Short mmCIF file of C-alpha atoms in Angstrom, two decimals:
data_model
loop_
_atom_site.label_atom_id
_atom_site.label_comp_id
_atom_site.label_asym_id
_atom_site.label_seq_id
_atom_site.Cartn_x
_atom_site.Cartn_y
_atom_site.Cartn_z
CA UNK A 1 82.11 99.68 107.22
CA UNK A 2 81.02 102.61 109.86
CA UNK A 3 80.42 100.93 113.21
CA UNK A 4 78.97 102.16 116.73
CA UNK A 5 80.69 100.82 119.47
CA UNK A 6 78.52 100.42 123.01
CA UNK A 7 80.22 99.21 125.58
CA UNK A 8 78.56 97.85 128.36
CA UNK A 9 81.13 96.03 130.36
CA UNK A 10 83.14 96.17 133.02
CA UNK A 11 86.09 95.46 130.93
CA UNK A 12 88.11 97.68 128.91
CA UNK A 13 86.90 98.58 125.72
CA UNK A 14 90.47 98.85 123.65
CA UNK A 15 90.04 95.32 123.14
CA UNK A 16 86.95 95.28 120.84
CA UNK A 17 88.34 98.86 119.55
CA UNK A 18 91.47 97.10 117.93
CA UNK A 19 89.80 93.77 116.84
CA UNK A 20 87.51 95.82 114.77
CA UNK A 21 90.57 98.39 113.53
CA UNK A 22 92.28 95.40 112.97
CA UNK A 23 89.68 93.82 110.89
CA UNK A 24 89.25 96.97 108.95
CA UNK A 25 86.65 98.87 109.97
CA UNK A 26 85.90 102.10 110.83
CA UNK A 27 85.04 102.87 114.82
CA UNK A 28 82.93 105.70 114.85
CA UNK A 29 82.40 106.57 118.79
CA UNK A 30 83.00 103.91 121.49
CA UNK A 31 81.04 104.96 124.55
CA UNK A 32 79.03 103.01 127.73
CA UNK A 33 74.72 102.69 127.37
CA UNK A 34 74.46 105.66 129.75
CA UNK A 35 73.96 107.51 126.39
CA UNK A 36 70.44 107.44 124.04
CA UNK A 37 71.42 105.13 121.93
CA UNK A 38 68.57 106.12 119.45
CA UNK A 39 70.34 109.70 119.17
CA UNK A 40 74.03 108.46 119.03
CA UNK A 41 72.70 106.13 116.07
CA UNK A 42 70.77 109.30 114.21
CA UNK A 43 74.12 111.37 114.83
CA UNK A 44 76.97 109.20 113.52
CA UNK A 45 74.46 107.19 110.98
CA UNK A 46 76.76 103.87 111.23
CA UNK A 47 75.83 100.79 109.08
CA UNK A 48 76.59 98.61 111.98
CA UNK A 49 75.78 98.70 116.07
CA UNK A 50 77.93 96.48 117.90
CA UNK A 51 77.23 96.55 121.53
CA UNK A 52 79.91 94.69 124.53
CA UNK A 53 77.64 94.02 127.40
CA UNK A 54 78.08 91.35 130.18
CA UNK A 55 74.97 90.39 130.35
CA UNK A 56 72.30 93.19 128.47
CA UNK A 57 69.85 94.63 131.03
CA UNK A 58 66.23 95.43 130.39
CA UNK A 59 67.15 98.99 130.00
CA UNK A 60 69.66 97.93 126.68
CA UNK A 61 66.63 95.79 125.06
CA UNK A 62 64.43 98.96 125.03
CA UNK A 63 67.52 101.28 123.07
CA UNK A 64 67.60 98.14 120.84
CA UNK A 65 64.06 98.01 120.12
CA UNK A 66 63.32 101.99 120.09
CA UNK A 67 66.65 101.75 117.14
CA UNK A 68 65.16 98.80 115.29
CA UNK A 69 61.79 101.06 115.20
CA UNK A 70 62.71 104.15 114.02
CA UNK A 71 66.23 103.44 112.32
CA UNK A 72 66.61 100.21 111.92
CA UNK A 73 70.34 98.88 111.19
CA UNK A 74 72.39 95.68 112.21
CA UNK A 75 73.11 95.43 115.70
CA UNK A 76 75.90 92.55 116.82
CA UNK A 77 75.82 92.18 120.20
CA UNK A 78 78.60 90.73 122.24
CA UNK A 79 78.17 88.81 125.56
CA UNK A 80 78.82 86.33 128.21
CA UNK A 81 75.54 85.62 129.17
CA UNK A 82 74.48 81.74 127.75
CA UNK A 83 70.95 82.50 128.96
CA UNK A 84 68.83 81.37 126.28
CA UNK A 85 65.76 83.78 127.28
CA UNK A 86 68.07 86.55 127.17
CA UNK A 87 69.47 85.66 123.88
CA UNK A 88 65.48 85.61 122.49
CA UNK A 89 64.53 88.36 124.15
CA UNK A 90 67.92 89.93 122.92
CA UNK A 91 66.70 88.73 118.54
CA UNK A 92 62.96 89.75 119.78
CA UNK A 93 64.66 93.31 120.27
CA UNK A 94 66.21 93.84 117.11
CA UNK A 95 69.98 92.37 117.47
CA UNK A 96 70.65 90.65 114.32
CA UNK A 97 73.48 88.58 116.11
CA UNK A 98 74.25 87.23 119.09
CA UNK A 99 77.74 86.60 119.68
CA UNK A 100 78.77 84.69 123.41
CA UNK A 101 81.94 84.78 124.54
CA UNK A 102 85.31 85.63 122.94
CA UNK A 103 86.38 88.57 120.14
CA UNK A 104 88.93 87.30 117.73
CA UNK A 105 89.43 89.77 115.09
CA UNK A 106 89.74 86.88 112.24
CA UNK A 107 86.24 85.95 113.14
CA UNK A 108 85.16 90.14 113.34
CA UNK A 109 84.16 90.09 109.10
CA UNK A 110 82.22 87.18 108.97
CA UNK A 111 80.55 87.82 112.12
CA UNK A 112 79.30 91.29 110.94
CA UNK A 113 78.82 89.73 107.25
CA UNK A 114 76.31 87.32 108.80
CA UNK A 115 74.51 90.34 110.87
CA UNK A 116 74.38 92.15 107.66
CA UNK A 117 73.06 89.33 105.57
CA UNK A 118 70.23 88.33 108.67
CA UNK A 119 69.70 92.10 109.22
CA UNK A 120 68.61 92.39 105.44
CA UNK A 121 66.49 89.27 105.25
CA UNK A 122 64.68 90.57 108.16
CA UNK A 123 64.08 93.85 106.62
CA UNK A 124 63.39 92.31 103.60
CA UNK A 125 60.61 90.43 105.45
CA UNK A 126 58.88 93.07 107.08
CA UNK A 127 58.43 95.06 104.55
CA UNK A 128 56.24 91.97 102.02
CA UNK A 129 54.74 91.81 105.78
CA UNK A 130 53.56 95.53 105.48
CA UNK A 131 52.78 95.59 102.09
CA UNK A 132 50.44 92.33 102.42
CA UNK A 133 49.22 93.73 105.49
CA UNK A 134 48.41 97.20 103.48
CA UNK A 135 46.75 94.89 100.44
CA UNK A 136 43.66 93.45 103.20
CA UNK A 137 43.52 96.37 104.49
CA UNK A 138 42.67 98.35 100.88
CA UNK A 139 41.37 94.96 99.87
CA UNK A 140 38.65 95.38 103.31
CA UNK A 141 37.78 99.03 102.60
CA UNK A 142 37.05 98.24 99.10
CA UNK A 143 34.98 95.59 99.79
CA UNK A 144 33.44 97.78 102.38
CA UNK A 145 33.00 100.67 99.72
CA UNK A 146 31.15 97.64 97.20
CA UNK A 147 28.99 96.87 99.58
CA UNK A 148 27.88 100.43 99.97
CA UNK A 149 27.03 101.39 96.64
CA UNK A 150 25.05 98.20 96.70
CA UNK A 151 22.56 99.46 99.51
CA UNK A 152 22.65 103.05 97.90
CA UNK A 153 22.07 101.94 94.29
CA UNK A 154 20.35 98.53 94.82
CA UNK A 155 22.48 97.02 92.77
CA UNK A 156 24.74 93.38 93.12
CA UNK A 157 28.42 93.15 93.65
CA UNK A 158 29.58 93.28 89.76
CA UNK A 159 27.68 96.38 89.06
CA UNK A 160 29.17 97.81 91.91
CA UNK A 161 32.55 96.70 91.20
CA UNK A 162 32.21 97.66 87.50
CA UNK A 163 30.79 101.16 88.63
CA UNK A 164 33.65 102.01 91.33
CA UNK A 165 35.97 100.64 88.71
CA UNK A 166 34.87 103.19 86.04
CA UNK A 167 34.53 106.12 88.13
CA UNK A 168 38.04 105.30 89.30
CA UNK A 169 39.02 105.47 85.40
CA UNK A 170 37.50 108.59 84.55
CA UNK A 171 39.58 110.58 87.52
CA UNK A 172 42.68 108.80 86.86
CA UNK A 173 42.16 107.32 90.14
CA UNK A 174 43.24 104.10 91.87
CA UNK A 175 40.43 102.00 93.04
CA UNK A 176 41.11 102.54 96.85
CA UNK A 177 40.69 106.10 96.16
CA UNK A 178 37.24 106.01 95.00
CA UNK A 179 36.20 103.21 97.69
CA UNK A 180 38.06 105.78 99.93
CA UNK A 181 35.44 108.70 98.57
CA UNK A 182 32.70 106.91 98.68
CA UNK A 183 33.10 105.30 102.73
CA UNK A 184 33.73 109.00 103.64
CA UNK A 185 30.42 110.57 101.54
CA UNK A 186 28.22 107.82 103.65
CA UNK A 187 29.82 108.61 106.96
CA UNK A 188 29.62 112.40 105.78
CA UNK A 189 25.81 111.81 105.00
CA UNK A 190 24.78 109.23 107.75
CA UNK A 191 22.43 110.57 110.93
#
């Protein structure tokens, strides 16, 4: 497993470093948050972030949140701060687990095996989310699109339905795309 190592501590980093080389995996960079996290992540593509940080500052939230955006991945974050607002704010942002005190390397697999699992769950999630979220959405336009053809051809519901359904047949068409064609030829020929 290809990891990112952040370290955000006053502490030495060689510990982590070697628990995780111990463990088995693969350190890509080690390096403090004074970076972009968002580009380190696009250059070294690691399946796992793992971030040390004492206690993570506002500044370390927003690289969490702008990497769970745009390339989202595990993130394991490492701390000593108990705080439990910091710890939601800290899931709220993207990490996947939240680990306080101690690094033992015999614990380092199933600590990242757990991120990984929660990490996929999560992604898992988001996406139904965004798919059921896309369904009202086409679900609302076609609607919208019915109730158009109704005014223009003075019609009810099922003939409208039935006609946006055939038209959508004969072009090979979904019927979004015709309810899609039709709410842009009455804002096209409106006032």
């Amino acid at each position: 497993m290809r990891i990112l190592l952040i370290d955000d501590t006053a502490r030495k980093l060689g510990r982590l470093r070697d628990s995780l080389i111990e463990a088995g995996f693969e350190v890509l960079d080690e390096s403090g948050l004074s970076i972009d996290l968002p580009a380190r992540v696009l250059s070294y593509k690691p399946e796992v972030v793992l971030i040390d940080s004492d206690s993570p500052s506002r500044d370390v939230m927003e690289q969490i949140c702008l990497v769970t955006r745009d390339q989202p991945r595990p993130i394991v974050m490492f701390t000593d701060d108990r705080d439990p607002g910091v710890m939601r704010q800290a899931i709220q942002s993207g990490v996947s687990a939240y680990i306080v005190e101690g690094i033992q390397s015999a614990r380092m697999r199933a600590i990242l095996d757990v991120a990984m699992a929660r990490f996929e769950s999560d992604q898992k999630l988001r996406s139904e989310l965004l798919e059921r979220e896309q369904q009202l959405n086409e679900r609302k336009r076609i609607e919208k699109a019915k109730g158009l053809l109704m005014k223009m051809r003075n019609c009810d519901e099922a003939e409208a339905h039935t006609l946006m359904r055939r038209q959508a047949m004969s072009k090979q068409q979904k019927i979004i795309q015709v309810a899609e064609q039709i709410i842009s030829m009455h804002e096209l020929l409106k006032d």
